[in-house]
């Protein structure tokens, strides 16, 4: 791995609009060595002065803890939930060397601030004690994206990330804390990860890991993501290109979605792992007890 390029930030957390019940993102890194072929964050390198390659030139915000403390101690800060790594993975390879996350977690503990971390790495276990401590004070959610239970496919799709088995083991460990845990089965890839074998494989391992929820989501293709994903198909699965064009260029996605939802509904019932991540968040952060209406893909 190349050394990270140090950069400085003015603010640690950025406000993000959208339908999620949390609106603050903190990203320690720009770029991500997991190099997922469906990654939606590739666009983010465009805004850097020294651009480089998204999966090869990783920028680290070396003053992020300092900037975070300024935000957290501001009397106007209302202890909003902070999503750590909404754009790039906070526990990618570089974090083993840069070690930015422990200082960030210590600040979250000091200021009693709720967080969400989503990672495809079990390096997060290094910080188990800090996350455990924070989870005893406030809301913590640890999630991992798992698109496939098939390790050969995973290595092609997410070459820099650890195996699904290691991600599930990591989630199981965090099940010993007071944090909620979840699986993001996102994106579901037509003809690659949407078969019953794979869906059952991911749901059954999620069940074994004791996660609180499993959230699926369909693949969307646009901009650089589309370009990189089609290059991946061309290299690994050229026979699927025509099928993808039918779905993504000729409006076939709507028809494709309905039977997939039905299949997922049956599998979800079988394993009793539901999509509701909001109830606990609402209860623990916003003090609301009403049940949350969820669609299958919420
Ligand atoms: S882990 Fe997330 S940010 Fe990193 S390459 Fe994969 S999808 Fe992109």
Coordinates of C-alpha atoms and ligand atoms in Angstrom, one line a residue:
X1 CA 0.0 0.0 0.0
X2 CA 1.2 3.5 -0.8
X3 CA 1.6 6.0 2.0
X4 CA -1.4 8.2 2.6
X5 CA -1.3 11.8 1.5
X6 CA -1.9 14.1 4.4
X7 CA -4.6 16.8 4.1
X8 CA -6.2 19.2 6.6
X9 CA -9.9 19.8 7.1
X10 CA -11.7 22.9 8.4
X11 CA -14.7 21.0 9.8
X12 CA -14.9 17.3 10.8
X13 CA -18.6 16.6 10.1
X14 CA -20.5 17.6 7.1
X15 CA -24.3 18.0 6.9
X16 CA -26.0 15.7 4.4
X17 CA -29.6 16.0 3.2
X18 CA -31.6 13.0 2.5
X19 CA -34.2 10.6 3.9
X20 CA -32.1 9.0 6.6
X21 CA -32.8 9.8 10.2
X22 CA -29.3 11.2 10.6
X23 CA -27.6 14.0 8.8
X24 CA -24.0 14.3 9.8
X25 CA -21.1 12.5 8.1
X26 CA -17.5 12.3 9.2
X27 CA -15.0 10.8 6.8
X28 CA -11.4 10.4 7.9
X29 CA -10.2 9.3 4.4
X30 CA -10.7 10.4 0.8
X31 CA -10.5 7.4 -1.5
X32 CA -10.8 3.8 -0.4
X33 CA -8.6 0.8 -1.0
X34 CA -11.5 -1.7 -0.8
X35 CA -12.0 -0.8 -4.5
X36 CA -15.6 -2.1 -4.7
X37 CA -16.6 -2.2 -8.3
X38 CA -20.0 -0.8 -7.6
X39 CA -18.7 2.0 -5.3
X40 CA -20.9 5.2 -5.4
X41 CA -18.2 7.3 -3.8
X42 CA -15.7 7.4 -6.7
X43 CA -17.0 10.9 -7.7
X44 CA -15.6 12.3 -4.4
X45 CA -12.0 12.3 -5.8
X46 CA -13.1 14.8 -8.4
X47 CA -13.2 17.6 -5.8
X48 CA -9.6 17.2 -4.7
X49 CA -6.8 19.4 -5.9
X50 CA -4.4 16.5 -6.3
X51 CA -6.9 14.0 -7.7
X52 CA -5.1 10.7 -8.1
X53 CA -6.9 7.3 -8.2
X54 CA -9.8 6.6 -5.9
X55 CA -8.6 3.2 -4.8
X56 CA -4.8 4.0 -4.9
X57 CA -4.3 7.5 -3.7
X58 CA -5.7 7.8 -0.2
X59 CA -5.9 11.1 1.5
X60 CA -6.0 11.3 5.3
X61 CA -7.3 14.3 7.3
X62 CA -4.6 14.5 9.9
X63 CA -6.3 17.1 12.0
X64 CA -9.7 15.5 12.1
X65 CA -9.9 14.8 15.8
X66 CA -9.0 18.4 16.6
X67 CA -11.7 19.6 14.2
X68 CA -14.2 17.2 15.6
X69 CA -13.6 18.4 19.2
X70 CA -14.3 22.0 18.0
X71 CA -17.7 20.8 16.7
X72 CA -18.6 18.7 19.7
X73 CA -17.8 21.3 22.3
X74 CA -19.7 24.0 20.5
X75 CA -22.7 24.8 22.8
X76 CA -24.9 24.8 19.7
X77 CA -24.0 21.1 18.9
X78 CA -27.1 19.0 19.8
X79 CA -25.5 15.6 20.0
X80 CA -26.7 14.6 16.6
X81 CA -25.9 11.1 15.4
X82 CA -22.7 11.1 13.4
X83 CA -22.2 8.6 10.6
X84 CA -18.5 7.7 10.6
X85 CA -17.6 6.8 7.0
X86 CA -20.7 7.7 5.0
X87 CA -18.5 8.2 1.9
X88 CA -15.4 6.0 2.5
X89 CA -14.5 3.2 4.9
X90 CA -13.0 4.5 8.2
X91 CA -11.3 1.1 8.8
X92 CA -9.7 0.6 5.4
X93 CA -6.1 -0.6 5.3
X94 CA -4.7 2.9 5.9
X95 CA -6.3 3.1 9.3
X96 CA -3.9 0.3 10.6
X97 CA -1.1 2.8 10.1
X98 CA -2.8 6.2 10.6
X99 CA -4.7 5.2 13.7
X100 CA -7.1 8.2 13.5
X101 CA -10.2 6.3 14.8
X102 CA -9.2 5.8 18.5
X103 CA -8.9 9.6 19.1
X104 CA -12.3 10.1 17.4
X105 CA -14.0 7.4 19.5
X106 CA -12.5 8.8 22.7
X107 CA -14.1 12.2 21.8
X108 CA -17.4 10.5 21.2
X109 CA -17.1 8.9 24.7
X110 CA -16.1 12.2 26.3
X111 CA -19.0 14.1 24.6
X112 CA -21.5 11.2 24.9
X113 CA -22.3 11.4 21.2
X114 CA -24.2 8.7 19.3
X115 CA -22.6 7.2 16.2
X116 CA -23.0 4.8 13.3
X117 CA -20.1 3.0 11.7
X118 CA -20.3 0.9 8.6
X119 CA -17.3 -1.0 7.5
X120 CA -16.1 -3.9 5.4
X121 CA -13.1 -4.5 7.6
X122 CA -12.6 -6.3 10.9
X123 CA -9.8 -3.8 11.8
X124 CA -12.6 -2.2 13.8
X125 CA -12.1 -5.0 16.4
X126 CA -8.9 -3.2 17.3
X127 CA -11.1 -0.5 18.8
X128 CA -13.6 -2.9 20.4
X129 CA -13.1 -1.6 24.0
X130 CA -13.7 2.0 23.0
X131 CA -16.8 1.1 21.0
X132 CA -18.0 -1.1 23.9
X133 CA -17.6 1.8 26.3
X134 CA -19.4 4.3 24.1
X135 CA -22.3 1.8 23.5
X136 CA -22.8 1.7 27.3
X137 CA -23.4 5.5 27.3
X138 CA -25.3 6.2 24.1
X139 CA -26.6 4.8 20.8
X140 CA -24.0 3.0 18.6
X141 CA -24.7 1.1 15.5
X142 CA -22.1 -1.1 13.8
X143 CA -23.0 -2.3 10.3
X144 CA -21.2 -4.1 7.5
X145 CA -22.0 -4.3 3.9
X146 CA -22.2 -7.9 2.7
X147 CA -23.2 -8.3 -0.9
X148 CA -22.3 -12.0 -1.3
X149 CA -21.5 -15.1 0.6
X150 CA -19.4 -16.4 -2.3
X151 CA -15.8 -15.6 -1.5
X152 CA -14.6 -15.9 -5.1
X153 CA -17.1 -13.4 -6.3
X154 CA -16.4 -11.1 -3.3
X155 CA -12.7 -11.0 -4.1
X156 CA -13.5 -9.9 -7.7
X157 CA -16.1 -7.4 -6.5
X158 CA -14.4 -5.9 -3.4
X159 CA -10.8 -6.9 -3.8
X160 CA -9.4 -4.8 -0.9
X161 CA -12.1 -5.8 1.7
X162 CA -12.0 -8.8 4.1
X163 CA -14.0 -11.9 3.4
X164 CA -17.8 -12.0 4.3
X165 CA -16.9 -14.6 6.9
X166 CA -14.6 -12.2 8.7
X167 CA -17.3 -9.4 8.5
X168 CA -19.9 -11.7 10.1
X169 CA -17.4 -12.7 12.8
X170 CA -16.8 -9.0 13.5
X171 CA -20.5 -8.3 13.8
X172 CA -21.0 -11.3 16.1
X173 CA -18.3 -9.8 18.4
X174 CA -20.0 -6.4 18.5
X175 CA -23.2 -8.3 19.5
X176 CA -21.5 -8.7 22.9
X177 CA -21.7 -4.9 23.4
X178 CA -24.7 -2.7 23.7
X179 CA -24.3 -1.6 20.1
X180 CA -26.9 -2.6 17.5
X181 CA -25.5 -4.5 14.6
X182 CA -26.7 -4.8 11.0
X183 CA -26.0 -6.0 7.5
X184 CA -26.3 -3.9 4.5
X185 CA -26.9 -6.2 1.6
X186 CA -26.3 -3.4 -0.9
X187 CA -26.1 -3.3 -3.7
X188 CA -27.9 -6.5 -4.9
X189 CA -26.4 -7.2 -8.2
X190 CA -28.7 -8.7 -10.9
X191 CA -27.7 -12.2 -12.0
X192 CA -24.7 -12.2 -9.7
X193 CA -26.0 -12.0 -6.1
X194 CA -29.8 -12.2 -6.4
X195 CA -30.0 -16.0 -6.6
X196 CA -31.7 -18.0 -3.8
X197 CA -28.4 -19.7 -2.9
X198 CA -26.7 -16.3 -2.2
X199 CA -29.7 -14.7 -0.5
X200 CA -30.0 -17.7 1.8
X201 CA -26.3 -17.7 2.4
X202 CA -26.2 -14.0 3.5
X203 CA -29.4 -14.2 5.6
X204 CA -28.4 -17.4 7.3
X205 CA -25.0 -16.0 8.3
X206 CA -26.6 -12.8 9.4
X207 CA -28.9 -14.8 11.6
X208 CA -26.0 -16.8 13.1
X209 CA -24.2 -13.5 13.8
X210 CA -27.2 -12.3 15.7
X211 CA -27.6 -9.0 13.9
X212 CA -30.5 -6.7 14.6
X213 CA -31.4 -6.0 11.0
X214 CA -30.6 -6.7 7.4
X215 CA -31.2 -4.0 4.8
X216 CA -31.1 -4.8 1.1
X217 CA -30.8 -2.3 -1.7
X218 CA -30.7 -2.5 -5.4
X219 CA -27.7 -1.5 -7.6
X220 CA -28.0 1.9 -9.3
X221 CA -25.6 2.8 -12.1
X222 CA -24.6 6.3 -13.1
X223 CA -21.5 8.4 -13.8
X224 CA -18.2 6.9 -12.9
X225 CA -19.8 4.0 -11.0
X226 CA -21.5 2.9 -14.2
X227 CA -18.2 3.1 -16.1
X228 CA -16.2 1.1 -13.6
X229 CA -19.0 -1.5 -13.1
X230 CA -19.3 -2.1 -16.9
X231 CA -15.5 -2.5 -17.1
X232 CA -15.8 -5.1 -14.3
X233 CA -18.5 -7.0 -16.2
X234 CA -16.5 -6.8 -19.4
X235 CA -13.6 -8.4 -17.7
X236 CA -15.3 -11.0 -15.4
X237 CA -18.8 -11.6 -16.8
X238 CA -19.0 -10.4 -20.4
X239 CA -22.0 -12.7 -21.0
X240 CA -24.1 -10.5 -18.6
X241 CA -23.6 -7.2 -20.4
X242 CA -26.6 -7.5 -22.6
X243 CA -28.8 -8.4 -19.6
X244 CA -27.5 -5.4 -17.7
X245 CA -28.2 -3.1 -20.6
X246 CA -31.8 -4.4 -20.7
X247 CA -32.2 -3.5 -17.0
X248 CA -30.2 -0.3 -16.8
X249 CA -30.5 1.3 -20.2
X250 CA -33.8 0.0 -21.5
X251 CA -36.0 0.5 -18.4
X252 CA -36.3 -3.2 -17.3
X253 CA -35.5 -2.5 -13.7
X254 CA -39.1 -2.0 -12.5
X255 CA -40.1 -5.4 -13.8
X256 CA -37.0 -7.1 -12.4
X257 CA -37.6 -5.6 -9.0
X258 CA -41.0 -7.1 -8.2
X259 CA -40.1 -10.9 -8.2
X260 CA -36.9 -10.0 -6.3
X261 CA -38.9 -8.3 -3.5
X262 CA -41.2 -11.3 -3.3
X263 CA -38.2 -13.7 -3.1
X264 CA -36.6 -11.6 -0.4
X265 CA -39.8 -11.4 1.6
X266 CA -40.0 -15.2 1.7
X267 CA -36.4 -15.6 2.7
X268 CA -36.7 -12.8 5.4
X269 CA -39.6 -14.6 6.9
X270 CA -37.7 -17.9 7.0
X271 CA -34.8 -16.4 8.9
X272 CA -36.7 -13.8 10.8
X273 CA -34.1 -11.1 10.2
X274 CA -35.9 -7.8 9.5
X275 CA -35.1 -4.5 8.0
X276 CA -36.0 -2.3 10.9
X277 CA -33.0 -0.2 12.0
X278 CA -35.0 2.9 12.7
X279 CA -37.1 1.8 15.8
X280 CA -34.1 1.4 18.0
X281 CA -32.5 4.6 16.7
X282 CA -35.7 6.5 17.3
X283 CA -36.1 5.1 20.8
X284 CA -32.5 5.6 22.0
X285 CA -31.7 8.8 20.3
X286 CA -35.0 10.6 19.8
X287 CA -37.0 9.0 22.7
X288 CA -39.8 8.0 20.3
X289 CA -41.6 4.7 20.8
X290 CA -43.9 4.5 17.9
X291 CA -43.4 1.5 15.5
X292 CA -41.7 2.5 12.2
X293 CA -43.4 1.6 8.9
X294 CA -40.8 0.0 6.7
X295 CA -40.8 -1.2 3.2
X296 CA -38.8 -4.3 2.4
X297 CA -36.0 -2.0 1.0
X298 CA -36.2 0.7 3.6
Ligands
LIG1 S1 -16.0 0.2 1.0 FE1 -17.4 1.8 0.4 S2 -16.2 3.6 -0.1 FE2 -14.8 1.8 0.0 S3 -14.7 1.2 -2.2 FE3 -16.3 0.0 -1.2 S4 -18.2 1.0 -1.5 FE4 -16.5 2.5 -2.0

